[in-house]
Amino acid sequence: MFFVEILETEGLGNRSYLAGGATTAVVIDPPRDVDRVLAAAAGRGVRIGCVVETHVHNDYITGGLELSRLTGARYLVPAAARVSFDRVPVADYDSFTVDTGLCLRALATPGHTPHHTSYVLVEDGREVAAFTGGSLLIGTVGRPDLVEPRLTEQLARAQHASAHRLAGELHDDVRVLPTHGFGSFCSSSQAEGDATTIGKERTRNDALTQDVDSFVAQMLAGLEDVPAYYAHMGPVNAGGPAPVDLAPPEVADAEEIAERLAAGEWVVDLRSRTAFSQGHVAGTFNFEAEGRLATYLAWLIPWGRPVTLLAGSAEQLAGAQRELVRVGIERPAAAATGEPSSWLRAGEDLRSFPRADFAALKQARERGEDVVVLDVRRDSERADAYVRGSVHIPIHELRERTGEVPAGVVWVHCAGGMRAAIAASLLDAEGRDVVAVDDGFDAARSAGLTVTANS
């Protein structure tokens, strides 16, 4: 009897898989921190015989090469992928033994990338699961615009054809197990649900219910901005990522923190947005460890800029360090843990700013206060509805556009509070008076604010 174990990487919205039989397993699209995979295999009592990539990833650094080196497993990579390391090149319909009565069959499914390959798990001659990477996702497909702008429409058409190939060659009961679609920006839209099959996708996936021209037009019209750090992931993966180093970083005292801030380095406070707003070192930025730390920090930070991490505990620091290596932020320049007062030099004071809800924003406007409402959501979110009179600068553009924020007290909001906290800290570091709106956007209308809904 085969098994499939899901390895979630929630901060990036991805999944990896460990699948196998009684003694041997295969790993599909492994995360960079391979100790998680090794622990899962040990827990199952299986040997890793194959490590598989569906494509050269653009949204995270793979642990495939390192996992293969550590275990001696065959490293299967699509033959057309241009990589600079030794691997087993995979072609369409190639088959690989996993365990007794269990094999993996390759199906070329270009679209997310030109070389994208899905893998079908076959038990005793019957297909039981399809590892679809960035091809057929849950209710959607992987986006086609991460390789080269000139190829985007061509790849979108390939996505449609690949989805139809999977649906045409596999029976309805086959489980669909994608890598992307659980919050990853590699998905063309948010996945619908947590599990699916080929049969379910036939009835609800636009790639399988729409003609190719309608599908392509809809997909191209809905593509979001690409996180800036994606430009660095593909080349690292193609070149062969180095092993990770998760040893604790050097400890920074208050003097060093101040010096790093003065040098223009990034000092990132990982504590909750509530704790940060109540007291923080001037000039530091707030990226919550419990939020989507890797995605947003890697997106906003100038690539290669040294980063120092401030955490409430050693555990919080270690968790953040693990998340960041997954997107190529290899090692913090330094770190400190504890209370923010210990990160200050003698004679310095902590900064703070208020948090509020949309009802408080409504009241401030009614009192005639000098209020600037800043919406840092994505364009697609803004297109659905927005607070009348608000200024719109997406969070990933704010660092370059702070000069466009009008004078006054800036009430910054997003959809739920996390991105607003980041934005508030960016503006606070520039000396602006800010209020972080820590509230769900749906509350804006019920608070009595005029919300313009676009049809």
mmCIF file of C-alpha atoms in Angstrom, residues 158-360:
data_model
loop_
_atom_site.group_PDB
_atom_site.id
_atom_site.type_symbol
_atom_site.label_atom_id
_atom_site.label_comp_id
_atom_site.label_asym_id
_atom_site.label_seq_id
_atom_site.Cartn_x
_atom_site.Cartn_y
_atom_site.Cartn_z
ATOM 1 C CA ALA A 158 0.431 25.498 -23.198
ATOM 2 C CA GLN A 159 -1.116 25.499 -19.709
ATOM 3 C CA HIS A 160 -4.531 24.941 -21.256
ATOM 4 C CA ALA A 161 -3.222 22.073 -23.382
ATOM 5 C CA SER A 162 -1.357 20.501 -20.463
ATOM 6 C CA ALA A 163 -4.446 20.588 -18.241
ATOM 7 C CA HIS A 164 -6.371 18.832 -20.991
ATOM 8 C CA ARG A 165 -3.594 16.291 -21.388
ATOM 9 C CA LEU A 166 -3.739 15.401 -17.687
ATOM 10 C CA ALA A 167 -7.534 15.187 -17.773
ATOM 11 C CA GLY A 168 -7.416 13.111 -20.941
ATOM 12 C CA GLU A 169 -4.840 10.570 -19.780
ATOM 13 C CA LEU A 170 -5.884 10.113 -16.147
ATOM 14 C CA HIS A 171 -9.135 8.753 -14.715
ATOM 15 C CA ASP A 172 -11.419 10.762 -12.453
ATOM 16 C CA ASP A 173 -10.283 9.220 -9.164
ATOM 17 C CA VAL A 174 -6.619 10.225 -9.527
ATOM 18 C CA ARG A 175 -5.616 12.653 -6.756
ATOM 19 C CA VAL A 176 -4.183 15.960 -7.966
ATOM 20 C CA LEU A 177 -1.264 17.013 -5.738
ATOM 21 C CA PRO A 178 0.142 20.389 -6.818
ATOM 22 C CA THR A 179 3.133 22.239 -5.393
ATOM 23 C CA HIS A 180 1.645 25.730 -5.804
ATOM 24 C CA GLY A 181 -1.744 27.251 -5.131
ATOM 25 C CA PHE A 182 -1.947 27.573 -1.353
ATOM 26 C CA GLY A 183 -1.029 31.258 -1.229
ATOM 27 C CA SER A 184 1.961 31.182 -3.558
ATOM 28 C CA PHE A 185 2.228 33.960 -6.123
ATOM 29 C CA CYS A 186 3.130 31.189 -8.611
ATOM 30 C CA SER A 187 -0.589 30.424 -8.808
ATOM 31 C CA SER A 188 -2.631 32.392 -11.327
ATOM 32 C CA SER A 189 -5.366 32.629 -8.653
ATOM 33 C CA GLN A 190 -6.019 31.340 -5.147
ATOM 34 C CA ALA A 191 -6.606 27.594 -4.942
ATOM 35 C CA GLU A 192 -10.158 26.541 -4.170
ATOM 36 C CA GLY A 193 -10.021 24.135 -1.265
ATOM 37 C CA ASP A 194 -7.430 21.777 0.125
ATOM 38 C CA ALA A 195 -7.761 18.578 -1.935
ATOM 39 C CA THR A 196 -8.974 17.555 -5.362
ATOM 40 C CA THR A 197 -9.073 14.898 -8.057
ATOM 41 C CA ILE A 198 -8.996 14.863 -11.835
ATOM 42 C CA GLY A 199 -12.766 14.346 -11.832
ATOM 43 C CA LYS A 200 -13.417 17.388 -9.659
ATOM 44 C CA GLU A 201 -11.136 19.540 -11.795
ATOM 45 C CA ARG A 202 -13.001 18.560 -14.965
ATOM 46 C CA THR A 203 -16.090 20.341 -13.645
ATOM 47 C CA ARG A 204 -14.624 23.468 -12.056
ATOM 48 C CA ASN A 205 -11.194 24.334 -13.419
ATOM 49 C CA ASP A 206 -11.314 27.114 -16.013
ATOM 50 C CA ALA A 207 -8.544 25.409 -17.959
ATOM 51 C CA LEU A 208 -10.877 22.440 -18.451
ATOM 52 C CA THR A 209 -14.232 24.229 -18.781
ATOM 53 C CA GLN A 210 -13.299 27.129 -21.083
ATOM 54 C CA ASP A 211 -12.093 27.193 -24.674
ATOM 55 C CA VAL A 212 -8.453 28.121 -25.050
ATOM 56 C CA ASP A 213 -8.987 31.702 -26.240
ATOM 57 C CA SER A 214 -11.371 32.558 -23.386
ATOM 58 C CA PHE A 215 -9.097 30.892 -20.871
ATOM 59 C CA VAL A 216 -5.989 32.727 -22.069
ATOM 60 C CA ALA A 217 -7.715 36.111 -22.198
ATOM 61 C CA GLN A 218 -9.054 35.698 -18.663
ATOM 62 C CA MET A 219 -5.733 34.497 -17.297
ATOM 63 C CA LEU A 220 -3.654 37.271 -18.847
ATOM 64 C CA ALA A 221 -6.086 39.918 -17.615
ATOM 65 C CA GLY A 222 -5.862 38.653 -14.037
ATOM 66 C CA LEU A 223 -2.124 38.277 -13.516
ATOM 67 C CA GLU A 224 -0.761 40.043 -10.427
ATOM 68 C CA ASP A 225 2.616 41.714 -9.964
ATOM 69 C CA VAL A 226 5.505 39.287 -9.574
ATOM 70 C CA PRO A 227 7.409 39.410 -6.253
ATOM 71 C CA ALA A 228 10.750 41.058 -6.956
ATOM 72 C CA TYR A 229 12.811 38.275 -5.420
ATOM 73 C CA TYR A 230 11.520 35.758 -7.971
ATOM 74 C CA ALA A 231 14.107 37.142 -10.398
ATOM 75 C CA HIS A 232 16.848 35.630 -8.221
ATOM 76 C CA MET A 233 15.348 32.208 -7.459
ATOM 77 C CA GLY A 234 15.495 30.631 -10.912
ATOM 78 C CA PRO A 235 19.192 31.351 -11.511
ATOM 79 C CA VAL A 236 20.132 30.026 -8.052
ATOM 80 C CA ASN A 237 18.151 26.845 -8.628
ATOM 81 C CA ALA A 238 19.632 26.336 -12.087
ATOM 82 C CA GLY A 239 23.140 26.844 -10.755
ATOM 83 C CA GLY A 240 22.727 24.442 -7.842
ATOM 84 C CA PRO A 241 21.908 25.903 -4.401
ATOM 85 C CA ALA A 242 24.430 25.648 -1.596
ATOM 86 C CA PRO A 243 23.591 23.824 1.633
ATOM 87 C CA VAL A 244 21.841 25.934 4.240
ATOM 88 C CA ASP A 245 23.446 27.229 7.396
ATOM 89 C CA LEU A 246 20.945 27.576 10.220
ATOM 90 C CA ALA A 247 23.474 28.196 12.988
ATOM 91 C CA PRO A 248 22.496 31.136 15.231
ATOM 92 C CA PRO A 249 23.756 34.499 13.929
ATOM 93 C CA GLU A 250 26.122 36.769 15.825
ATOM 94 C CA VAL A 251 24.520 38.726 18.643
ATOM 95 C CA ALA A 252 24.193 42.474 18.118
ATOM 96 C CA ASP A 253 24.190 44.873 21.069
ATOM 97 C CA ALA A 254 22.481 48.263 21.078
ATOM 98 C CA GLU A 255 25.530 50.033 19.688
ATOM 99 C CA GLU A 256 25.821 47.668 16.741
ATOM 100 C CA ILE A 257 22.110 47.927 15.981
ATOM 101 C CA ALA A 258 22.435 51.707 15.844
ATOM 102 C CA GLU A 259 25.508 51.473 13.620
ATOM 103 C CA ARG A 260 23.790 49.123 11.198
ATOM 104 C CA LEU A 261 20.789 51.435 10.978
ATOM 105 C CA ALA A 262 23.088 54.402 10.352
ATOM 106 C CA ALA A 263 24.781 52.454 7.544
ATOM 107 C CA GLY A 264 21.466 51.991 5.775
ATOM 108 C CA GLU A 265 21.153 48.304 6.541
ATOM 109 C CA TRP A 266 17.781 46.750 7.270
ATOM 110 C CA VAL A 267 16.979 45.983 10.890
ATOM 111 C CA VAL A 268 13.801 43.915 11.028
ATOM 112 C CA ASP A 269 11.674 43.518 14.147
ATOM 113 C CA LEU A 270 9.930 40.129 14.033
ATOM 114 C CA ARG A 271 7.575 40.719 16.936
ATOM 115 C CA SER A 272 3.811 41.010 16.535
ATOM 116 C CA ARG A 273 2.416 44.186 15.052
ATOM 117 C CA THR A 274 0.794 44.937 18.388
ATOM 118 C CA ALA A 275 4.091 44.729 20.263
ATOM 119 C CA PHE A 276 5.946 46.710 17.600
ATOM 120 C CA SER A 277 3.446 49.578 17.583
ATOM 121 C CA GLN A 278 3.708 49.862 21.363
ATOM 122 C CA GLY A 279 7.487 50.310 21.346
ATOM 123 C CA HIS A 280 10.315 49.792 18.866
ATOM 124 C CA VAL A 281 13.745 51.077 17.903
ATOM 125 C CA ALA A 282 13.490 54.067 15.584
ATOM 126 C CA GLY A 283 14.265 53.149 11.985
ATOM 127 C CA THR A 284 13.424 49.449 12.298
ATOM 128 C CA PHE A 285 10.844 47.697 10.123
ATOM 129 C CA ASN A 286 8.118 45.355 11.341
ATOM 130 C CA PHE A 287 7.722 42.051 9.484
ATOM 131 C CA GLU A 288 5.868 39.698 11.784
ATOM 132 C CA ALA A 289 7.437 36.263 12.144
ATOM 133 C CA GLU A 290 3.940 34.802 12.229
ATOM 134 C CA GLY A 291 2.925 36.585 9.015
ATOM 135 C CA ARG A 292 4.165 35.950 5.488
ATOM 136 C CA LEU A 293 7.667 36.942 6.492
ATOM 137 C CA ALA A 294 9.678 35.364 3.674
ATOM 138 C CA THR A 295 7.435 36.573 0.860
ATOM 139 C CA TYR A 296 7.156 40.203 1.926
ATOM 140 C CA LEU A 297 10.624 40.763 3.333
ATOM 141 C CA ALA A 298 12.270 39.205 0.280
ATOM 142 C CA TRP A 299 9.958 41.237 -1.978
ATOM 143 C CA LEU A 300 10.637 44.605 -0.347
ATOM 144 C CA ILE A 301 14.285 44.480 0.713
ATOM 145 C CA PRO A 302 16.889 45.677 -1.806
ATOM 146 C CA TRP A 303 18.407 42.353 -2.869
ATOM 147 C CA GLY A 304 21.630 41.598 -1.068
ATOM 148 C CA ARG A 305 21.170 44.287 1.599
ATOM 149 C CA PRO A 306 22.384 43.017 5.000
ATOM 150 C CA VAL A 307 19.557 42.303 7.427
ATOM 151 C CA THR A 308 19.648 42.193 11.218
ATOM 152 C CA LEU A 309 16.791 40.402 12.978
ATOM 153 C CA LEU A 310 15.260 41.451 16.298
ATOM 154 C CA ALA A 311 13.098 38.812 17.963
ATOM 155 C CA GLY A 312 11.168 38.287 21.133
ATOM 156 C CA SER A 313 12.730 34.875 21.675
ATOM 157 C CA ALA A 314 15.395 32.534 20.355
ATOM 158 C CA GLU A 315 12.632 30.290 18.985
ATOM 159 C CA GLN A 316 11.101 33.144 17.020
ATOM 160 C CA LEU A 317 14.514 34.034 15.620
ATOM 161 C CA ALA A 318 15.274 30.452 14.578
ATOM 162 C CA GLY A 319 11.918 30.098 12.849
ATOM 163 C CA ALA A 320 12.446 33.321 10.914
ATOM 164 C CA GLN A 321 15.945 32.319 9.893
ATOM 165 C CA ARG A 322 14.587 29.037 8.533
ATOM 166 C CA GLU A 323 11.904 30.830 6.531
ATOM 167 C CA LEU A 324 14.339 33.296 5.038
ATOM 168 C CA VAL A 325 16.832 30.732 3.726
ATOM 169 C CA ARG A 326 13.988 29.296 1.654
ATOM 170 C CA VAL A 327 14.016 32.479 -0.441
ATOM 171 C CA GLY A 328 17.752 33.066 -0.554
ATOM 172 C CA ILE A 329 18.293 35.387 2.426
ATOM 173 C CA GLU A 330 21.118 33.173 3.551
ATOM 174 C CA ARG A 331 22.237 34.471 6.936
ATOM 175 C CA PRO A 332 21.320 37.467 9.043
ATOM 176 C CA ALA A 333 24.199 39.885 9.501
ATOM 177 C CA ALA A 334 23.390 39.841 13.222
ATOM 178 C CA ALA A 335 20.479 39.358 15.599
ATOM 179 C CA ALA A 336 19.191 40.206 19.051
ATOM 180 C CA THR A 337 16.455 38.781 21.229
ATOM 181 C CA GLY A 338 14.589 39.967 24.307
ATOM 182 C CA GLU A 339 12.836 43.230 25.106
ATOM 183 C CA PRO A 340 13.104 46.276 22.821
ATOM 184 C CA SER A 341 14.456 48.415 25.648
ATOM 185 C CA SER A 342 17.616 46.284 25.557
ATOM 186 C CA TRP A 343 18.151 47.233 21.901
ATOM 187 C CA LEU A 344 18.469 50.947 22.712
ATOM 188 C CA ARG A 345 21.583 52.923 23.508
ATOM 189 C CA ALA A 346 21.632 54.945 26.720
ATOM 190 C CA GLY A 347 19.512 58.072 26.464
ATOM 191 C CA GLU A 348 17.426 56.837 23.526
ATOM 192 C CA ASP A 349 13.681 56.290 23.661
ATOM 193 C CA LEU A 350 11.453 53.783 21.923
ATOM 194 C CA ARG A 351 9.140 55.015 19.189
ATOM 195 C CA SER A 352 5.504 54.027 19.016
ATOM 196 C CA PHE A 353 2.402 54.679 16.971
ATOM 197 C CA PRO A 354 -1.299 53.947 17.474
ATOM 198 C CA ARG A 355 -3.327 51.072 16.079
ATOM 199 C CA ALA A 356 -7.000 51.545 15.327
ATOM 200 C CA ASP A 357 -9.972 50.153 13.441
ATOM 201 C CA PHE A 358 -12.088 51.553 10.619
ATOM 202 C CA ALA A 359 -14.635 52.916 13.089
ATOM 203 C CA ALA A 360 -11.904 55.087 14.624
#
